GROMACS .gro file of C-alpha atoms in nm:
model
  116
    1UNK     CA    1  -2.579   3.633   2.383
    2UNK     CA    2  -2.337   3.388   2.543
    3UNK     CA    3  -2.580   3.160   2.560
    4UNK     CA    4  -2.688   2.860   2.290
    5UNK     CA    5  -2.981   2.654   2.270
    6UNK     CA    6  -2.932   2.268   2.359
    7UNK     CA    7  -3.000   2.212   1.961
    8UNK     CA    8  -2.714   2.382   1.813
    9UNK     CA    9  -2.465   2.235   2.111
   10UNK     CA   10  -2.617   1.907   2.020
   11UNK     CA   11  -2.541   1.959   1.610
   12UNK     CA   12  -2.199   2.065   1.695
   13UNK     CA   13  -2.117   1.789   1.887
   14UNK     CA   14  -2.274   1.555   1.556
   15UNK     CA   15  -2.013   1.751   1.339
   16UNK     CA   16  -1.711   1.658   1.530
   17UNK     CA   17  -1.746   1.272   1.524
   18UNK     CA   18  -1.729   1.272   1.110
   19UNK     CA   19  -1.465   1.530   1.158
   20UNK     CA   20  -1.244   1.281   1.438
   21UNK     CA   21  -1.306   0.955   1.194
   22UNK     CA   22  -1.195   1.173   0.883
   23UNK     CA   23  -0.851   1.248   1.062
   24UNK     CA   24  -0.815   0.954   1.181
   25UNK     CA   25  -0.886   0.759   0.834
   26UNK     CA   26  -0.603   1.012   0.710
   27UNK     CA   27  -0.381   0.948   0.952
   28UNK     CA   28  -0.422   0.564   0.881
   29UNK     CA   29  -0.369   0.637   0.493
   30UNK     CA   30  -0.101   0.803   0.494
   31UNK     CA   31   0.118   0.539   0.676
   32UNK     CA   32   0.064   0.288   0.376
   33UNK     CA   33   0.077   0.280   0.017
   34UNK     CA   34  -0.121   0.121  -0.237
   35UNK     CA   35   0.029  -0.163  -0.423
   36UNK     CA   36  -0.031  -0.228  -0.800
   37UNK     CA   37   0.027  -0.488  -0.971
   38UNK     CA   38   0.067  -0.455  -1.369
   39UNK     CA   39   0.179  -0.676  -1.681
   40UNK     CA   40   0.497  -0.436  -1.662
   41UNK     CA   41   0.609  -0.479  -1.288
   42UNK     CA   42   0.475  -0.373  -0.918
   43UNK     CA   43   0.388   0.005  -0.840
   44UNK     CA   44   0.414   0.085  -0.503
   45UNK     CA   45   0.195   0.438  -0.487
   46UNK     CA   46   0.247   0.645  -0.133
   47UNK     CA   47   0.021   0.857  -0.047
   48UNK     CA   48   0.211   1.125   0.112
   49UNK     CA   49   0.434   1.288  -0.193
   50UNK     CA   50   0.342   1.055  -0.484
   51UNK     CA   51   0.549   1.205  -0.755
   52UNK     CA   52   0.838   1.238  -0.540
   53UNK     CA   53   0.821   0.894  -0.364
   54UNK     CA   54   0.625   0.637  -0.633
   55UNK     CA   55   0.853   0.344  -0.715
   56UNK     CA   56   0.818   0.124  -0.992
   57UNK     CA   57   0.982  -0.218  -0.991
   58UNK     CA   58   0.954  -0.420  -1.280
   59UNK     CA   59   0.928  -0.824  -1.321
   60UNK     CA   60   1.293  -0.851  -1.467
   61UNK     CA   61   1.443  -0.678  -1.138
   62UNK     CA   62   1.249  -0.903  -0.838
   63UNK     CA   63   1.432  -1.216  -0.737
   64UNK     CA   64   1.154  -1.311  -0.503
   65UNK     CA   65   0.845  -1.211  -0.302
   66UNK     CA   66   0.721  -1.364   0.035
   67UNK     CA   67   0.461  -1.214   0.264
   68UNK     CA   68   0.594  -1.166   0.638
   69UNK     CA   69   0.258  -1.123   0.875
   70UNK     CA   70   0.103  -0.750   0.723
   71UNK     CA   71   0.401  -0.684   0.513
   72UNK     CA   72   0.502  -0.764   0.126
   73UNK     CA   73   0.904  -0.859   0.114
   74UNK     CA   74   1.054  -0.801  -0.198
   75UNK     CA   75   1.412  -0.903  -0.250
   76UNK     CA   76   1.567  -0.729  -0.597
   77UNK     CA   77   1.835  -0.830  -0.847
   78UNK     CA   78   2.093  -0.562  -0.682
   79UNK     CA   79   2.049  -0.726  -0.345
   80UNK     CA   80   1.860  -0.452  -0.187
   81UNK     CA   81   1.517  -0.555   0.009
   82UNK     CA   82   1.176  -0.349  -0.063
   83UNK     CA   83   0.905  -0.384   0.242
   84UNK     CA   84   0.575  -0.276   0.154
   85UNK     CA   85   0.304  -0.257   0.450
   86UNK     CA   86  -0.052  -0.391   0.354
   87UNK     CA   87  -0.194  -0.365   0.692
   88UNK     CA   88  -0.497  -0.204   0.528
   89UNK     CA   89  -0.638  -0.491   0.317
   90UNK     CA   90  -0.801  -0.793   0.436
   91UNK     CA   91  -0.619  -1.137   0.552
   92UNK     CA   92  -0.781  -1.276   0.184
   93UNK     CA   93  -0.656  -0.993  -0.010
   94UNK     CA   94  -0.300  -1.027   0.115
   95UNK     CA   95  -0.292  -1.373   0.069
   96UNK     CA   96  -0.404  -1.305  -0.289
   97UNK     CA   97  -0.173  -1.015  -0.379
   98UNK     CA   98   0.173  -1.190  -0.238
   99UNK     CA   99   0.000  -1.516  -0.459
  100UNK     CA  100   0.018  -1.352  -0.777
  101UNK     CA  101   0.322  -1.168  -0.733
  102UNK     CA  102   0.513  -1.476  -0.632
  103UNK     CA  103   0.378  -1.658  -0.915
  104UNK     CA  104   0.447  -1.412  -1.198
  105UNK     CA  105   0.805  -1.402  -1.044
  106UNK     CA  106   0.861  -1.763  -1.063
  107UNK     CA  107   0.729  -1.804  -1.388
  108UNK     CA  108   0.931  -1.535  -1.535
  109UNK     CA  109   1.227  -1.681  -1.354
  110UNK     CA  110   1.173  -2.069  -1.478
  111UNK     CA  111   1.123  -1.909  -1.828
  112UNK     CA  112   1.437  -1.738  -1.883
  113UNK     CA  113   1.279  -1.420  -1.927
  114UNK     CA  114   1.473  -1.091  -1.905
  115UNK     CA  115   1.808  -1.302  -1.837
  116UNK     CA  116   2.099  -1.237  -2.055
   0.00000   0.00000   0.00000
């Protein structure tokens, strides 16, 4: 019959909300990347086509790194400008990530290291 009992309405109904906050947790994801941070360089992992898109920048090629609002800046040796969105970590977080980056750049840089 055409007809359902108010239970099963009400379970499908309870299905769809996980199902709307999944897509819309996706959707967020897939607009930013994940940042890592290595003794080697920075690894900026997308999540939409990782082997295709993954860049790897290492210490000897950033000039300098400054945090604009939700956004990491930064500005390589060939001139060229990298922006990487970390809208999805906390105020702290960001503060902490363009910290260390910024200071592993300028101690490499008052070292000498990687210069010819």
């Amino acid at each position: 019959t055409p007809y359902l009992p108010a239970p099963l309405w009400a379970m499908q109904a309870a299905a769809l909300v996980p199902a709307v906050l999944c897509l819309a947790a996706g959707r967020r994801c897939l607009k930013h990347a994940a940042v890592i941070v290595t003794p080697v360089g920075v690894e900026i992992l997308p999540f939409l086509r990782a082997r295709r898109a993954m860049q790897w920048f290492f210490w000897q090629q950033i000039r300098s790194a400054d945090r604009e609002g939700g956004r990491l800046n930064l500005r390589l040796a060939d001139g060229s400008t990298v922006a990487v969105s970390l809208r999805p970590m906390t105020s702290a977080s960001r503060d902490m990530l363009a910290h260390a980056v910024r200071q592993r750049v300028n101690t490499l840089q008052s070292s000498g290291y990687g210069q010819a």
